[in-house]
PDB file of C-alpha atoms in Angstrom:
ATOM      1  CA  MET A1006      87.813 102.327  90.208  1.00  0.00           C
ATOM      2  CA  PRO A1007      85.652  99.789  88.401  1.00  0.00           C
ATOM      3  CA  LYS A1008      84.374  96.787  90.278  1.00  0.00           C
ATOM      4  CA  VAL A1009      85.402  93.352  89.053  1.00  0.00           C
ATOM      5  CA  PRO A1010      82.343  91.130  88.808  1.00  0.00           C
ATOM      6  CA  SER A1011      82.371  88.215  91.140  1.00  0.00           C
ATOM      7  CA  SER A1012      81.784  84.724  89.857  1.00  0.00           C
ATOM      8  CA  SER A1013      79.827  83.800  92.963  1.00  0.00           C
ATOM      9  CA  SER A1014      76.437  85.066  94.031  1.00  0.00           C
ATOM     10  CA  SER A1015      77.704  86.428  97.339  1.00  0.00           C
ATOM     11  CA  SER A1016      76.830  89.915  98.493  1.00  0.00           C
ATOM     12  CA  PRO A1017      79.335  92.798  98.075  1.00  0.00           C
ATOM     13  CA  ALA A1018      79.929  92.822 101.849  1.00  0.00           C
ATOM     14  CA  ALA A1019      81.202  89.226 101.601  1.00  0.00           C
ATOM     15  CA  THR A1020      83.971  90.156  99.159  1.00  0.00           C
ATOM     16  CA  PRO A1021      86.644  91.999 101.200  1.00  0.00           C
ATOM     17  CA  ASP A1022      88.985  92.385  98.181  1.00  0.00           C
ATOM     18  CA  THR A1023      86.814  95.184  96.771  1.00  0.00           C
ATOM     19  CA  GLY A1024      87.498  97.580  99.623  1.00  0.00           C
ATOM     20  CA  PRO A1025      89.919 100.516  99.478  1.00  0.00           C
ATOM     21  CA  LEU A1026      93.455 100.207 100.809  1.00  0.00           C
ATOM     22  CA  PRO A1027      94.061 101.416 104.374  1.00  0.00           C
ATOM     23  CA  VAL A1028      95.219 104.954 105.043  1.00  0.00           C
ATOM     24  CA  SER A1029      98.305 103.890 107.030  1.00  0.00           C
ATOM     25  CA  TYR A1030     100.790 101.051 107.411  1.00  0.00           C
ATOM     26  CA  GLU A1031      99.531 100.358 110.911  1.00  0.00           C
ATOM     27  CA  ALA A1032      95.918 100.078 109.783  1.00  0.00           C
ATOM     28  CA  GLY A1033      96.968  97.771 106.938  1.00  0.00           C
ATOM     29  CA  LEU A1034      99.022  95.588 109.204  1.00  0.00           C
ATOM     30  CA  GLN A1035      96.244  95.307 111.757  1.00  0.00           C
ATOM     31  CA  GLU A1036      93.720  94.331 109.057  1.00  0.00           C
ATOM     32  CA  LEU A1037      96.178  91.816 107.567  1.00  0.00           C
ATOM     33  CA  GLU A1038      96.804  90.246 110.995  1.00  0.00           C
ATOM     34  CA  GLN A1039      93.083  89.947 111.616  1.00  0.00           C
ATOM     35  CA  LEU A1040      92.522  88.434 108.190  1.00  0.00           C
ATOM     36  CA  VAL A1041      95.301  85.883 108.639  1.00  0.00           C
ATOM     37  CA  ALA A1042      93.813  84.882 111.993  1.00  0.00           C
ATOM     38  CA  GLU A1043      90.427  84.351 110.348  1.00  0.00           C
ATOM     39  CA  LEU A1044      91.976  82.311 107.531  1.00  0.00           C
ATOM     40  CA  GLU A1045      93.998  80.201 109.921  1.00  0.00           C
ATOM     41  CA  SER A1046      90.989  79.501 112.134  1.00  0.00           C
ATOM     42  CA  GLY A1047      89.411  77.420 109.464  1.00  0.00           C
ATOM     43  CA  GLN A1048      86.022  78.918 110.253  1.00  0.00           C
ATOM     44  CA  MET A1049      85.711  81.092 107.148  1.00  0.00           C
ATOM     45  CA  PRO A1050      83.052  79.964 104.615  1.00  0.00           C
ATOM     46  CA  LEU A1051      84.523  78.594 101.405  1.00  0.00           C
ATOM     47  CA  ASP A1052      82.848  81.225  99.213  1.00  0.00           C
ATOM     48  CA  GLN A1053      84.764  83.952 101.091  1.00  0.00           C
ATOM     49  CA  LEU A1054      88.186  82.272 101.076  1.00  0.00           C
ATOM     50  CA  LEU A1055      89.338  83.454  97.625  1.00  0.00           C
ATOM     51  CA  GLY A1056      88.243  87.045  98.232  1.00  0.00           C
ATOM     52  CA  SER A1057      89.930  87.072 101.652  1.00  0.00           C
ATOM     53  CA  TYR A1058      93.111  85.638 100.154  1.00  0.00           C
ATOM     54  CA  GLN A1059      93.095  88.332  97.440  1.00  0.00           C
ATOM     55  CA  ARG A1060      92.475  91.044 100.077  1.00  0.00           C
ATOM     56  CA  GLY A1061      95.371  89.659 102.134  1.00  0.00           C
ATOM     57  CA  ALA A1062      97.662  89.705  99.096  1.00  0.00           C
ATOM     58  CA  ALA A1063      96.724  93.359  98.423  1.00  0.00           C
ATOM     59  CA  LEU A1064      97.326  94.311 102.065  1.00  0.00           C
ATOM     60  CA  LEU A1065     100.704  92.508 102.057  1.00  0.00           C
ATOM     61  CA  ALA A1066     101.747  94.403  98.914  1.00  0.00           C
ATOM     62  CA  PHE A1067     100.538  97.656 100.477  1.00  0.00           C
ATOM     63  CA  CYS A1068     102.536  97.103 103.667  1.00  0.00           C
ATOM     64  CA  ARG A1069     105.672  96.071 101.736  1.00  0.00           C
ATOM     65  CA  ASP A1070     105.434  99.209  99.570  1.00  0.00           C
ATOM     66  CA  LYS A1071     105.060 101.414 102.640  1.00  0.00           C
ATOM     67  CA  LEU A1072     108.119  99.819 104.265  1.00  0.00           C
ATOM     68  CA  GLN A1073     110.141 100.158 101.057  1.00  0.00           C
ATOM     69  CA  ALA A1074     109.210 103.834 100.807  1.00  0.00           C
ATOM     70  CA  VAL A1075     110.436 104.437 104.354  1.00  0.00           C
ATOM     71  CA  GLU A1076     113.661 102.483 103.690  1.00  0.00           C
ATOM     72  CA  ASP A1077     114.250 104.571 100.531  1.00  0.00           C
ATOM     73  CA  GLN A1078     113.788 107.803 102.522  1.00  0.00           C
ATOM     74  CA  ILE A1079     116.273 106.590 105.159  1.00  0.00           C
ATOM     75  CA  LYS A1080     118.808 105.767 102.437  1.00  0.00           C
ATOM     76  CA  VAL A1081     118.472 109.350 101.126  1.00  0.00           C
ATOM     77  CA  LEU A1082     118.902 110.801 104.626  1.00  0.00           C
ATOM     78  CA  ASP A1083     121.928 108.570 105.243  1.00  0.00           C
ATOM     79  CA  ALA A1084     123.585 109.549 101.963  1.00  0.00           C
ATOM     80  CA  GLY A1085     122.733 106.409 100.104  1.00  0.00           C
ATOM     81  CA  SER A1086     123.870 103.720 102.517  1.00  0.00           C
ATOM     82  CA  LEU A1087     122.023 102.013 105.337  1.00  0.00           C
ATOM     83  CA  LYS A1088     123.932 101.959 108.600  1.00  0.00           C
ATOM     84  CA  VAL A1089     123.864  99.125 111.065  1.00  0.00           C
ATOM     85  CA  TRP A1090     121.702 100.025 113.985  1.00  0.00           C
ATOM     86  CA  THR A1091     123.114  99.407 117.453  1.00  0.00           C
ATOM     87  CA  ALA A1092     121.304  99.825 120.695  1.00  0.00           C
ATOM     88  CA  GLU A1093     122.991 102.339 122.941  1.00  0.00           C
TER      89      GLU A1093
END
């Protein structure tokens, strides 16, 4: 996968959006939660904000896709219709 050149002079380690996607939903969610906490803290340097936001958007899309895939599999198993879950 080709790297997109950054408009800033920051090091590659400072651009989290260039990393590969996680191997699992749980890993993606954990990374996303950590990233959101860093963004909300207000302590992230300005030159990293855009890259972190882009990484967060990629992680969010990844997690949504994983959830949608599981929901689609459940629909197939339940003959095309989701059933209301009730605690027994």
